[in-house]
Coordinates of C-alpha atoms and ligand atoms in Angstrom, one line a residue:
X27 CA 7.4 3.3 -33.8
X28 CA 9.6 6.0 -35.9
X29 CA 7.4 6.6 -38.7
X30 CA 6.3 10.3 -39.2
X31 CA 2.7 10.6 -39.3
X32 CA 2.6 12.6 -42.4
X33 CA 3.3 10.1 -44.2
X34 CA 0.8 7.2 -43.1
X35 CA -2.2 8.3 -45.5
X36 CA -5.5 6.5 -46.4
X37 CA -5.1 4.5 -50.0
X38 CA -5.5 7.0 -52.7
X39 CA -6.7 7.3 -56.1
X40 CA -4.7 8.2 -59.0
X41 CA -6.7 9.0 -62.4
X42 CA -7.8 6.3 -64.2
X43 CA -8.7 6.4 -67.8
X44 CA -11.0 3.4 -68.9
X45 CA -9.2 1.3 -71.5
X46 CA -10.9 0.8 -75.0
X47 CA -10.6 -2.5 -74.8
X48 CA -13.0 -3.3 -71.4
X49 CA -15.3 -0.4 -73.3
X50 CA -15.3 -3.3 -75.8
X51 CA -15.6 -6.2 -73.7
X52 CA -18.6 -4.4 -71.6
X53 CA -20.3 -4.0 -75.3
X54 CA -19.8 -7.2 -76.4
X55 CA -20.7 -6.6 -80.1
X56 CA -24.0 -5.2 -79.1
X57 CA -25.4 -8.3 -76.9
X58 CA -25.5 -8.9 -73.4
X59 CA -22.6 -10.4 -71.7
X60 CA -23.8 -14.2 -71.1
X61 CA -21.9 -16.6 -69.1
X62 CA -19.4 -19.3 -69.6
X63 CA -20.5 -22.7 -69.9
X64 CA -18.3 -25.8 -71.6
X65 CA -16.3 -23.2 -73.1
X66 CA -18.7 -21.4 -74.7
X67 CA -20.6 -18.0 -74.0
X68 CA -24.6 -18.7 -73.6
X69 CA -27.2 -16.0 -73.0
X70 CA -29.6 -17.3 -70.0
X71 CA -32.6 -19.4 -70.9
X72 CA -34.6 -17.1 -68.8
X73 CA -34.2 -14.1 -70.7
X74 CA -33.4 -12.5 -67.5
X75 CA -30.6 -9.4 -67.7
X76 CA -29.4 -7.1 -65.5
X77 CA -27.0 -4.2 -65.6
X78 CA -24.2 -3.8 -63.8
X79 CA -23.1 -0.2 -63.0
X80 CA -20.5 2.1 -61.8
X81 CA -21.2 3.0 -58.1
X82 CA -19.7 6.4 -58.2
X83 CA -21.7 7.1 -61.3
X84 CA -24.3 5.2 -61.5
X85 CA -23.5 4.8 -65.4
X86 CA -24.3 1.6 -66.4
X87 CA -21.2 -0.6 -67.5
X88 CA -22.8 -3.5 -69.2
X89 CA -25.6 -6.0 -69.4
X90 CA -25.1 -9.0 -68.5
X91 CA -27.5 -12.4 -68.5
X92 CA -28.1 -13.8 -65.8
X93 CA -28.1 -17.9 -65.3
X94 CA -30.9 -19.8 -64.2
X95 CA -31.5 -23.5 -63.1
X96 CA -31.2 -24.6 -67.2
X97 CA -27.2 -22.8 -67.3
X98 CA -26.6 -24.5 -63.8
X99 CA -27.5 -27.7 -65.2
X100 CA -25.7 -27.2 -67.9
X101 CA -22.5 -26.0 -66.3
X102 CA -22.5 -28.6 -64.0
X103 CA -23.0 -31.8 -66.8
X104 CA -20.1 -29.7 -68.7
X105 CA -17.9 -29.8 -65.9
X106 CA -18.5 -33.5 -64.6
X107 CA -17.7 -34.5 -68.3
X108 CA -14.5 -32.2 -67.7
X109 CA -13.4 -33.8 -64.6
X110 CA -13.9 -37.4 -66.0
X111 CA -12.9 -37.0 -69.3
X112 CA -15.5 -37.8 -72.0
X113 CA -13.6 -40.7 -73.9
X114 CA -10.9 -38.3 -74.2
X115 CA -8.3 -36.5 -71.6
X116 CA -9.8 -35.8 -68.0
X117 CA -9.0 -32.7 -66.0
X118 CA -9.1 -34.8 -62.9
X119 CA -5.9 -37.5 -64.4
X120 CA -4.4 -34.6 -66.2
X121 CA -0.1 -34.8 -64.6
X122 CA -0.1 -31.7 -62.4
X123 CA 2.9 -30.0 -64.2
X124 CA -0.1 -29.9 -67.2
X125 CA -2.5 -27.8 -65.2
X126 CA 0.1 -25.6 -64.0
X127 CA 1.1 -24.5 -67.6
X128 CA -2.5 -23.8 -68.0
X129 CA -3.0 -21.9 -64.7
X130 CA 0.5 -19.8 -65.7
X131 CA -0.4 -19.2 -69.0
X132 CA -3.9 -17.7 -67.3
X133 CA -2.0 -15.4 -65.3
X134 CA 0.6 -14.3 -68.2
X135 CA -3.0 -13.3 -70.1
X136 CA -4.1 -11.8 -67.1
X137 CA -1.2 -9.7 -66.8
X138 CA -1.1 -9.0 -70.5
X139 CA -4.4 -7.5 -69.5
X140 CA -3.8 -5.5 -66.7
X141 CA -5.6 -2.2 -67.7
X142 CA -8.9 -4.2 -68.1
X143 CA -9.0 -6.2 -65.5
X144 CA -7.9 -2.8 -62.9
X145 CA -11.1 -1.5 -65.2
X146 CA -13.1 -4.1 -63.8
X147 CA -12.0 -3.2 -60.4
X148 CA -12.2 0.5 -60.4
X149 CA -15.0 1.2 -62.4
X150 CA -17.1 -2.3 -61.5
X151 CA -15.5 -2.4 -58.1
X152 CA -15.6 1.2 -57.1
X153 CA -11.6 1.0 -55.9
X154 CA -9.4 3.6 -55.6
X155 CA -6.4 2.3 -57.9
X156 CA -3.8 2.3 -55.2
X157 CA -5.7 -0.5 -53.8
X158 CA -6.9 -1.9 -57.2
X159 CA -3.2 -2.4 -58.4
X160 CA -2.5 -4.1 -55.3
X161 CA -5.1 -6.8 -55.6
X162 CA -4.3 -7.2 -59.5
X163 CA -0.8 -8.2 -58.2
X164 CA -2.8 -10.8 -56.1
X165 CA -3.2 -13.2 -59.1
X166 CA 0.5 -14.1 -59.9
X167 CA 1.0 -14.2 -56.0
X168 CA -1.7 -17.1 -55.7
X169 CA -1.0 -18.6 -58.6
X170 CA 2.5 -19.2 -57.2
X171 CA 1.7 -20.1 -54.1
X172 CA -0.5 -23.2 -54.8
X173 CA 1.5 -23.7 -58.0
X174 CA 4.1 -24.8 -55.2
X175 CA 1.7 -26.2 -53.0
X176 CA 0.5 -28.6 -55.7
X177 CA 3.9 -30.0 -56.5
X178 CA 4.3 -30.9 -52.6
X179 CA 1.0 -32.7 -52.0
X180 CA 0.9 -36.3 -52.4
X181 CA -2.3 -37.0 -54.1
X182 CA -3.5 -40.6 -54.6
X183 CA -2.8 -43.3 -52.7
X184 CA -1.1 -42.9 -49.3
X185 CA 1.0 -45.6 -47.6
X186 CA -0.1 -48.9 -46.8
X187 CA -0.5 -50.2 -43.3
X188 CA -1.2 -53.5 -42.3
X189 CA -4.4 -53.6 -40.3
X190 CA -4.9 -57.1 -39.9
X191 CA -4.2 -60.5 -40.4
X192 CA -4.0 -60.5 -44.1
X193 CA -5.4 -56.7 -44.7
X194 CA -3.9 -53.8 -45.4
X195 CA -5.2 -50.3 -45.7
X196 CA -4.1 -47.0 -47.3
X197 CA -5.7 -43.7 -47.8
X198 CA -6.2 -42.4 -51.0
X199 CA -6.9 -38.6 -51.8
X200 CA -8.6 -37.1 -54.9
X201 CA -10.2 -33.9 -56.0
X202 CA -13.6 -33.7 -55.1
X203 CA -14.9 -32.9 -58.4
X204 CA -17.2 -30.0 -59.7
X205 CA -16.7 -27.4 -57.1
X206 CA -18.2 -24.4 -56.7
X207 CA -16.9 -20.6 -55.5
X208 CA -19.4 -17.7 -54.7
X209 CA -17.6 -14.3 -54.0
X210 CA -18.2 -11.5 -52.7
X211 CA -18.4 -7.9 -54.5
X212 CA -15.7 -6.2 -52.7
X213 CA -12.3 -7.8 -53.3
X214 CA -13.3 -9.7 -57.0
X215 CA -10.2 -10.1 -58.6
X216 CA -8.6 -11.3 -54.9
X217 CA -11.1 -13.8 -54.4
X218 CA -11.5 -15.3 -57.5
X219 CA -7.8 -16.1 -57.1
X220 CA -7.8 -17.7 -53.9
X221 CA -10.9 -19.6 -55.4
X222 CA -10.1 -20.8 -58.3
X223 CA -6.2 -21.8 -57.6
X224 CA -6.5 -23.9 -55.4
X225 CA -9.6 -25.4 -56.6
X226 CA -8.0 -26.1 -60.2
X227 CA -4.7 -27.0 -59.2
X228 CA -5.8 -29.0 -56.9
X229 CA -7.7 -31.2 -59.8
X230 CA -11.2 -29.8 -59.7
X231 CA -13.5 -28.1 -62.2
X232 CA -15.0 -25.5 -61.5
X233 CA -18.0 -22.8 -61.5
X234 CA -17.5 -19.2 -60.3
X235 CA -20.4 -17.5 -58.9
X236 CA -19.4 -13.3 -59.0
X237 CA -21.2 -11.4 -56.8
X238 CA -24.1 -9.8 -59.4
X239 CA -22.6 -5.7 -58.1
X240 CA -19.4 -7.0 -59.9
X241 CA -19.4 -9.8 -62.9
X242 CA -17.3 -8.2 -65.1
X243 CA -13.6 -9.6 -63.9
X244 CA -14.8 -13.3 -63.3
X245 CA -16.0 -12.5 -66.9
X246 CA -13.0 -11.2 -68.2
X247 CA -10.9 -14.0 -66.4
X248 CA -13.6 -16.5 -68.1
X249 CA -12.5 -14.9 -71.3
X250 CA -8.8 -15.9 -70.9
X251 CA -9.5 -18.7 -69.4
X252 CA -10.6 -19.9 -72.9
X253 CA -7.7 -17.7 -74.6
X254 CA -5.1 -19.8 -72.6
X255 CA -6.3 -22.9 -73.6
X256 CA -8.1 -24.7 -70.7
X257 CA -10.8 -27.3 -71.9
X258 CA -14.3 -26.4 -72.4
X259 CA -16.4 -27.2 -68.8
X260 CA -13.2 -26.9 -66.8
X261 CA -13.8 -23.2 -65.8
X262 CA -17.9 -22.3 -65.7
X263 CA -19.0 -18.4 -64.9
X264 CA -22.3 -18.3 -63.9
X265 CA -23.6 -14.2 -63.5
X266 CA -26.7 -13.9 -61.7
X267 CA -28.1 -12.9 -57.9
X268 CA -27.2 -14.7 -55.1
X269 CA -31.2 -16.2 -54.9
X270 CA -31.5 -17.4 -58.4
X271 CA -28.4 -18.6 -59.5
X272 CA -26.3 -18.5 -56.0
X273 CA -29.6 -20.9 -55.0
X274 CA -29.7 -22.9 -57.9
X275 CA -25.9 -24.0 -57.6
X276 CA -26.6 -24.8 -53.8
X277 CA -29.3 -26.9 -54.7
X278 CA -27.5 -29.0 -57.5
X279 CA -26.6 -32.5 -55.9
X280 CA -24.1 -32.1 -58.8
X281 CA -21.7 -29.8 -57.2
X282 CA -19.8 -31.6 -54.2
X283 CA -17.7 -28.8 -52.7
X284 CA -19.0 -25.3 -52.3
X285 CA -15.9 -22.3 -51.2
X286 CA -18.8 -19.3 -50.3
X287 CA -17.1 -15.7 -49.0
X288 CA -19.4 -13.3 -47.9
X289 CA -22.3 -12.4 -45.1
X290 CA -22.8 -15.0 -42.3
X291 CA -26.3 -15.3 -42.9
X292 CA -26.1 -15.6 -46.3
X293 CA -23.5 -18.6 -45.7
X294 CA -25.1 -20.1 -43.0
X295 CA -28.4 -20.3 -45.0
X296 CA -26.0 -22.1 -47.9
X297 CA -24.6 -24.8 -45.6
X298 CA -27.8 -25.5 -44.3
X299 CA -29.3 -26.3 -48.2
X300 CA -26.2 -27.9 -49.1
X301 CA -25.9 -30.2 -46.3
X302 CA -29.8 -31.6 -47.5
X303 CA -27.9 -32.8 -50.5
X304 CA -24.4 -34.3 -48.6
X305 CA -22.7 -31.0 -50.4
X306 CA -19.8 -29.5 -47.9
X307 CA -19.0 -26.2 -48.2
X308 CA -16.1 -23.7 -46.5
X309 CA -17.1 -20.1 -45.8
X310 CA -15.1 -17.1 -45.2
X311 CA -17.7 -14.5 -43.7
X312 CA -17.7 -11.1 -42.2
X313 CA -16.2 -9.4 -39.6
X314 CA -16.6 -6.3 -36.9
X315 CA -12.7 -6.2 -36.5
X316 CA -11.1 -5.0 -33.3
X317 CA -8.1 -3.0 -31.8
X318 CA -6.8 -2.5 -28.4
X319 CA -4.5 0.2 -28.2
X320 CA -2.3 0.1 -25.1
X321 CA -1.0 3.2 -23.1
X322 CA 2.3 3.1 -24.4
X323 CA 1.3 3.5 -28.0
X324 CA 2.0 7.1 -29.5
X325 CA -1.9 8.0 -30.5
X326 CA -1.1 10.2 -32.9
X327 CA 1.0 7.4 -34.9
X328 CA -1.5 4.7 -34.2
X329 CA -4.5 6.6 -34.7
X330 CA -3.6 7.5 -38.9
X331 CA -2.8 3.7 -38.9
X332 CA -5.9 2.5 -37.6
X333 CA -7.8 5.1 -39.8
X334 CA -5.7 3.4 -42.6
X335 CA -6.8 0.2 -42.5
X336 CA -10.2 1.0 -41.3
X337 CA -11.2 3.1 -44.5
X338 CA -9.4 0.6 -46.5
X339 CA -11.7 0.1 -49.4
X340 CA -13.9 2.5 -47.6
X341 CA -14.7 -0.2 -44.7
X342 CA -15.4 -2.4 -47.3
X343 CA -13.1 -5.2 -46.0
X344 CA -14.0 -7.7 -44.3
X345 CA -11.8 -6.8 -41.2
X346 CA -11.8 -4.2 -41.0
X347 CA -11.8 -2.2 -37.4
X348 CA -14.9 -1.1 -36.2
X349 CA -14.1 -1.0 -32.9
X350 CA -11.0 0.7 -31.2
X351 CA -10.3 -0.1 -27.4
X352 CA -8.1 2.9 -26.0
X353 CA -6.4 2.7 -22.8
X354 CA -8.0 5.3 -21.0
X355 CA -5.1 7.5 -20.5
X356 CA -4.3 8.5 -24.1
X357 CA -8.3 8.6 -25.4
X358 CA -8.5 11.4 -26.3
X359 CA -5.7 12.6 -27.8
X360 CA -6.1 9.0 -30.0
X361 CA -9.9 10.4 -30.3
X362 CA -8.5 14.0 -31.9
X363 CA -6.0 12.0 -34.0
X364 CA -8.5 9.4 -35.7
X365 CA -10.6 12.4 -35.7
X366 CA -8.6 14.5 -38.1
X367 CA -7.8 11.7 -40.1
X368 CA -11.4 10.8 -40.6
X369 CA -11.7 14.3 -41.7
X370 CA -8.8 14.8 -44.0
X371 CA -10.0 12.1 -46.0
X372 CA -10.6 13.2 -49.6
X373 CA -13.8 11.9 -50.7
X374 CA -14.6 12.1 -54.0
X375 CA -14.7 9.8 -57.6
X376 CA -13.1 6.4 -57.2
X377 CA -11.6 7.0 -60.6
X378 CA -10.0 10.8 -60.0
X379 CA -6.8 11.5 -58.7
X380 CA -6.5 12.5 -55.0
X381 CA -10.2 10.1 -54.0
X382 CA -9.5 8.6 -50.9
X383 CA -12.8 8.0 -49.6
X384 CA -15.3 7.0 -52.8
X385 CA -19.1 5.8 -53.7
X386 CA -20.3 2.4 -51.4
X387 CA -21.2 -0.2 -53.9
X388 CA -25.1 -0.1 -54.5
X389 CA -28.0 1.9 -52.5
X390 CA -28.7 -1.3 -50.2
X391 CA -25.3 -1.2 -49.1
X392 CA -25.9 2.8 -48.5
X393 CA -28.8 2.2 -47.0
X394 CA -27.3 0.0 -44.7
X395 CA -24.7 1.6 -43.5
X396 CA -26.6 5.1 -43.1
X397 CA -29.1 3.1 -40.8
X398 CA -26.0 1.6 -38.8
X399 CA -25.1 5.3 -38.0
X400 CA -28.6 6.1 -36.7
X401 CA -28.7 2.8 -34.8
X402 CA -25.0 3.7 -33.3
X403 CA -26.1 6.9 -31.9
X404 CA -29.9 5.5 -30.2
X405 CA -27.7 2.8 -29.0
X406 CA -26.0 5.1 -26.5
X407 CA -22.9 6.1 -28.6
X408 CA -21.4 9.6 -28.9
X409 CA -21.4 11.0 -32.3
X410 CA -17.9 12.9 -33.2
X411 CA -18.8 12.8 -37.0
X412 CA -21.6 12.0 -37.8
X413 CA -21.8 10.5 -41.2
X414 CA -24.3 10.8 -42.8
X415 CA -25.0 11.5 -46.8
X416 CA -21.9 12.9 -49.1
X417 CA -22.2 14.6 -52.1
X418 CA -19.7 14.7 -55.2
X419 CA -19.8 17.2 -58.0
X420 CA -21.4 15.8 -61.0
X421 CA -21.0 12.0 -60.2
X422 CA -24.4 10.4 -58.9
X423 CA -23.0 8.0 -56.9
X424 CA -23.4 6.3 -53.4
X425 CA -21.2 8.9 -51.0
X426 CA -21.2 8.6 -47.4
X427 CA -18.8 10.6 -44.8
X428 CA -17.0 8.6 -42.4
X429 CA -18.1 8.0 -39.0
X430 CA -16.8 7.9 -35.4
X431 CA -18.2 7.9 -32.1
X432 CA -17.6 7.9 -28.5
X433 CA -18.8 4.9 -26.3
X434 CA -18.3 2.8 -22.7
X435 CA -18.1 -0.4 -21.7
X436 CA -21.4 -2.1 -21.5
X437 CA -22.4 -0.2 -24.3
X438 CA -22.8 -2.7 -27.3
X439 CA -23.1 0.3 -29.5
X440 CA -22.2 -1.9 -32.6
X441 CA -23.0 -5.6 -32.6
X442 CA -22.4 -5.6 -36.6
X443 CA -20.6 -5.3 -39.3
X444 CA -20.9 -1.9 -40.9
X445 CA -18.7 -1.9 -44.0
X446 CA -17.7 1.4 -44.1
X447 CA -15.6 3.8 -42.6
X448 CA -17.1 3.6 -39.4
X449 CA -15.5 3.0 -36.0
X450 CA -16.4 3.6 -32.1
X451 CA -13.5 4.3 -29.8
X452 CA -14.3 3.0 -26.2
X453 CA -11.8 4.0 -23.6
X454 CA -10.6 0.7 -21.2
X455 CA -8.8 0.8 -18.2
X456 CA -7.0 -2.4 -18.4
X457 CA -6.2 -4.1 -21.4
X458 CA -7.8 -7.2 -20.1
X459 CA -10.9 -5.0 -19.9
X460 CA -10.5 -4.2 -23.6
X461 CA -9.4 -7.9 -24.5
X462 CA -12.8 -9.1 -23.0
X463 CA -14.7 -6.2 -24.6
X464 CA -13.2 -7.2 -28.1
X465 CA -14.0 -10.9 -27.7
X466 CA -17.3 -10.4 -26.9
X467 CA -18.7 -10.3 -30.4
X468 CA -20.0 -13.1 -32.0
X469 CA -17.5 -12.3 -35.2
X470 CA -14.1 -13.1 -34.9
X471 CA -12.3 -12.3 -38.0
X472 CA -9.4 -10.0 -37.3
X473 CA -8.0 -8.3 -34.0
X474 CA -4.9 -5.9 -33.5
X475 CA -3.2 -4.6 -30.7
X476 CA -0.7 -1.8 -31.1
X477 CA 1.9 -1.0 -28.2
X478 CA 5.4 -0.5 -28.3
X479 CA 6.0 -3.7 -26.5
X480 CA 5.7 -6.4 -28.4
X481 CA 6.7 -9.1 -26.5
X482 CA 3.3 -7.6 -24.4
X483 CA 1.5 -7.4 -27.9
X484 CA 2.1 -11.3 -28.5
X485 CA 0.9 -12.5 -25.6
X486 CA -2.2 -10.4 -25.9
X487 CA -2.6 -11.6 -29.2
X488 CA -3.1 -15.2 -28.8
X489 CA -5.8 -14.7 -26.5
X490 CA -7.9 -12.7 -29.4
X491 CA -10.9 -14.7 -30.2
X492 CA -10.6 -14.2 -34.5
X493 CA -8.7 -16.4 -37.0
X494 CA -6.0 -13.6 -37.5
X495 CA -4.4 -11.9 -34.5
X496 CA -2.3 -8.7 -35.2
X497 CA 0.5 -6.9 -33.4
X498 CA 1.0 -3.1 -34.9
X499 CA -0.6 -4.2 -38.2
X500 CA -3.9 -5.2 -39.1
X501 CA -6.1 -6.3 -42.6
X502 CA -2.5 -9.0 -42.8
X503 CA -2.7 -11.7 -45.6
X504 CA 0.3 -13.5 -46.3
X505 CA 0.6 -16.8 -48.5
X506 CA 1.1 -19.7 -46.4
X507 CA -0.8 -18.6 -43.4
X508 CA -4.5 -19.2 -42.9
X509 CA -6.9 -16.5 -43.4
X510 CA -10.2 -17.8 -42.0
X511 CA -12.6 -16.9 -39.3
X512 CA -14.0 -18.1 -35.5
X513 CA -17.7 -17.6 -34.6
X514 CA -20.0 -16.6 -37.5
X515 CA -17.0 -15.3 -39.3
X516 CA -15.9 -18.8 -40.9
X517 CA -15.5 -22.5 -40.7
X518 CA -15.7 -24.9 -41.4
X519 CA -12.6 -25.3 -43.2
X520 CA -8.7 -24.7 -43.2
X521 CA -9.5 -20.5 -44.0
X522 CA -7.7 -19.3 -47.2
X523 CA -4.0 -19.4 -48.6
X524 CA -2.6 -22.2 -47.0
X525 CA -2.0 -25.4 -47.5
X526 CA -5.1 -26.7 -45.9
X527 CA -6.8 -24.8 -48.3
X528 CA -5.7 -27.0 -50.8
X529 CA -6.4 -30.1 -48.4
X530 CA -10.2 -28.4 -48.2
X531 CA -10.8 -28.9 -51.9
X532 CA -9.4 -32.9 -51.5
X533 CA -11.2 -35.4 -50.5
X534 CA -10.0 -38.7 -48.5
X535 CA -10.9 -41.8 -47.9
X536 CA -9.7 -45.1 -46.3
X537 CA -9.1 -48.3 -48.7
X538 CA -9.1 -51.6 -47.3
X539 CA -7.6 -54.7 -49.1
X540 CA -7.9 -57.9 -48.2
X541 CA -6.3 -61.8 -49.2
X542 CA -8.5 -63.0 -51.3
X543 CA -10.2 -66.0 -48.7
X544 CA -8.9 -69.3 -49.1
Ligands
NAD610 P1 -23.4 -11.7 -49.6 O1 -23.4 -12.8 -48.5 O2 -24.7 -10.9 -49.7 O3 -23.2 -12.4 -51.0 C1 -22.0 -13.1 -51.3 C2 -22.3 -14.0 -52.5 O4 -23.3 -14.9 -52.2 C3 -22.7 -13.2 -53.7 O5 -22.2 -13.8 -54.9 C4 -24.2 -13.4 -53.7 O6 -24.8 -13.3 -55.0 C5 -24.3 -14.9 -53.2 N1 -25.6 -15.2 -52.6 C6 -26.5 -14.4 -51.9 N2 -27.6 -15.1 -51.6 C7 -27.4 -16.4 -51.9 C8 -28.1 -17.6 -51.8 N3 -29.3 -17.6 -51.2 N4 -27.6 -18.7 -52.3 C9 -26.4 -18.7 -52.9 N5 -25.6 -17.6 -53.1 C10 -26.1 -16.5 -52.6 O7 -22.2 -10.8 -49.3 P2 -21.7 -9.5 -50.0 O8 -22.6 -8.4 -49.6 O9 -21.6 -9.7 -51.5 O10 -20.2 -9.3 -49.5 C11 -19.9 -8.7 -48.3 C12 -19.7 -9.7 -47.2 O11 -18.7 -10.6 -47.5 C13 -19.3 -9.0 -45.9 O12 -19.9 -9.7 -44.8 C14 -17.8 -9.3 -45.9 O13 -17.2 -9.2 -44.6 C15 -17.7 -10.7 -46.4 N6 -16.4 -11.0 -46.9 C16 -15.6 -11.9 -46.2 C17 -14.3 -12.2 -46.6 C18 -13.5 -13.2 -45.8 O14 -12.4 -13.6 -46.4 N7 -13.8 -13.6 -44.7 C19 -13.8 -11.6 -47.7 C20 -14.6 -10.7 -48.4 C21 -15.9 -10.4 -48.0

């Protein structure tokens, strides 16, 4: 590895000035934002709002309604008329090449409306806009992807084998109908993408289900959605907390494929209401990512890099590394290096130029994490930094300072996911020690190991128990591969961004024809 550790830095903020236009969008002429149903935006028969804020701030953003068991109802009737065509034109027989005009004239709007929909990232979000701008590219990226993906897969009927003296059989694959996607807070824009995509391309309607910290770009992408033309009922936003209207769309017999990102819990409670109701579901769930870093590795280089990706977003990634493995020879010099990167890191207003290290999203989340640090230390770890409250100048939002600590084997210092920019450095003194250690978790997301030989890394690699296995890089997405989880972080399911993602939101199943008797 050449690269000069200068220049491996943490993602950084440049100023962001809030466009006039999301100011507008946010005050919706004076009323509360409501969702999207059938093509239409409807305030929440409930008369239930909340606000959705800024988390380095605190100031509120917008109100938004939230949608109850009526609006899922009504969402759902709006998009089964959608899928099967009422009298009229169906989404579900509409030629493919007709819902990829729609889908590209979605992202040409999107684009068209960058600065908003970065708004909605950075000041909804809480991203620094180095990473924002990389997720906004996200759209047109996935949009191309399963564009291409759509036009290869045979929907329909497959070919005919004879099964029989007079019968044949054939498979025939279709959409699966009104399917659902409930996101996450921390990667919005990204995950309504590799939602909604493959879902729509793929010839399903659709509802979205943002996370309530972050409505606003599933909202704004609603809003275009309708600007580009797609029929009423085809795309359904449905704001609201995960046990009210995350519940209520579980619960609705009416929606026969559910994609849920976010906690394992949360997901595994889902699957378990949907499959009363024959609903399937895929879930892409947390991590507590891992890194072994052998005894060749320079730990001055690979220390910034793991710092890198583990503050990326704060923590708030859902691989993120949470726990290093370091041969024992090179410790602590890797300790002193991830050390003074943790330090150097600029915390400050997600939204202000320099901010590498901003607010966590709500005072749950702060809670949380601030907890986790307490836990760490009674567990047995070693505190190096300790963590604990930040403070910014004038903004009143969620701060917290990084965290690192000092463990052993045997120690299981930190059985889960933290989601922040928290890690514990164990020293090993084999890398089969530290590949054991790593895959002891129950989460199995994302693993790295970093050595100067590769052909070392590889084999090392393969044996990682997580649904992404990294050599010298880590947090890797790339169109085309899955992106999915082992143990509590996933399944079932293909993962994301792949073609069996696309096969996830099909359904199949076998037809039989035969002679008429006689
Ligand atoms: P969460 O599980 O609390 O919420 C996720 C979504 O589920 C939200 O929209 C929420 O409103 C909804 N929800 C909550 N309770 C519900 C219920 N009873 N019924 C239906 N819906 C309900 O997760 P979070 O805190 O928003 O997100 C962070 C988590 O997501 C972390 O664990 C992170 O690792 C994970 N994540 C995973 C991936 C991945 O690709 N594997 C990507 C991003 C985030």
């Amino acid at each position: 590895m050449t690269t000069a550790t200068a220049e491996i830095r943490a993602l950084t903020a440049a100023a962001f000035r809030t466009p006039e236009k999301f100011t507008e969008f946010c005050r919706n002429g004076g009323k509360p934002l409501g969702g999207i149903v059938d093509g239409e935006q409807i305030a929440g028969s409930m008369n239930a709002t909340f606000q959705t804020i800024d988390p380095g701030s605190q100031e509120v953003l917008a109100t938004v309604c939230e949608m109850g068991e009526a609006e899922v109802a009504r969402a759902v009737s709006a998009a089964q008329r959608a899928f099967h065509g009422d009298g009229g034109s169906s989404w579900r027989n509409a030629d493919v090449e007709e819902r990829i005009e729609l889908v590209n004239r979605l992202v040409e709007l999107c684009e068209r409306d960058r600065d908003v929909l970065l708004a909605c990232e950075i000041r909804d979000g809480g991203k620094v806009s180095e990473l924002a701008e990389g997720d906004f590219t996200q759209i047109r990226a996935c949009a191309e992807y399963f564009i291409g993906v759509a036009r290869q897969i045979a929907m329909g009927d497959g070919p005919s084998l004879p099964v029989g003296n007079g019968v044949r059989g054939f498979t025939y694959r279709e959409p699966w109908g009104v399917v659902a996607g409930i996101i996450p807070w921390n990667y919005p824009i990204v995950l309504t993408s590799w939602f909604m995509f493959p879902a729509l391309l793929s010839g399903n309607t659709i509802l979205i289900k943002p996370a309530e910290d972050t409505p606003l770009s599933a909202l704004y992408i609603g809003k275009l959605a309708q600007e580009a033309g797609f029929p009423p009922g085809v795309i359904n936003v449905l704001p609201g907390r995960g046990e009210i209207t995350g519940q209520c769309i579980a619960e609705h017999p009416g929606v026969r494929f559910i994609s849920f990102t976010g906690s394992p819990g949360v997901g595994q409670a889902i699957l378990r209401t949907c499959d009363r109701h024959g609903t399937r579901m895929k879930r892409e769930m947390g991590g507590n990512g891992s890194a072994i870093v052998l005894g060749d590795a320079d730990p001055a280089v690979v220390a910034r890099l793991i710092g890198r990706y583990t503050n990326q977003h704060f923590g708030q990634t859902c691989c993120t590394i949470h726990r290093i493995f370091v041969d024992r020879k090179i410790a602590d010099d890797f300790t002193d290096a991830q050390t003074e990167f943790f330090k150097g890191l600029k915390i400050g207003y997600q939204a202000d130029a320099g901010t590498q290290l901003g607010a966590v999203i709500n005072p749950t989340q702060r809670r949380r994490i601030l907890q986790a640090q307490q836990e760490t230390v009674a567990r047995g770890g070693r505190a190096i930094l300790t963590g604990g409250e930040a403070t910014v100048a004038g903004k009143n939002g969620f701060y917290i300072k990084p965290a690192l600590y000092r463990t052993e084997p045997g120690l299981n210092i930190n059985p889960q996911e933290v989601f922040h920019t928290y890690a514990t450095i164990c020293p090993v003194s084999s890398a089969d020690e530290a590949l054991q250690l790593a895959n002891s978790s129950p989460y199995g997301l994302g693993a790295s190991v970093w050595t100067k030989d590769v052909e070392k890394g590889i084999a090392l690699a393969r044996q990682f128990r997580d649904g992404t296995a990294q050599v010298n890089c880590h947090n890797s997405i790339a169109y085309g591969l899955p992106y999915g989880g082992q143990g509590i972080s996933g399944g079932p399911g293909g993962g994301v961004n792949c073609e069996e993602t696309f096969l996830d939101y099909t359904q199949v199943k076998a037809v039989y024809v035969a002679d008429y008797p006689g």
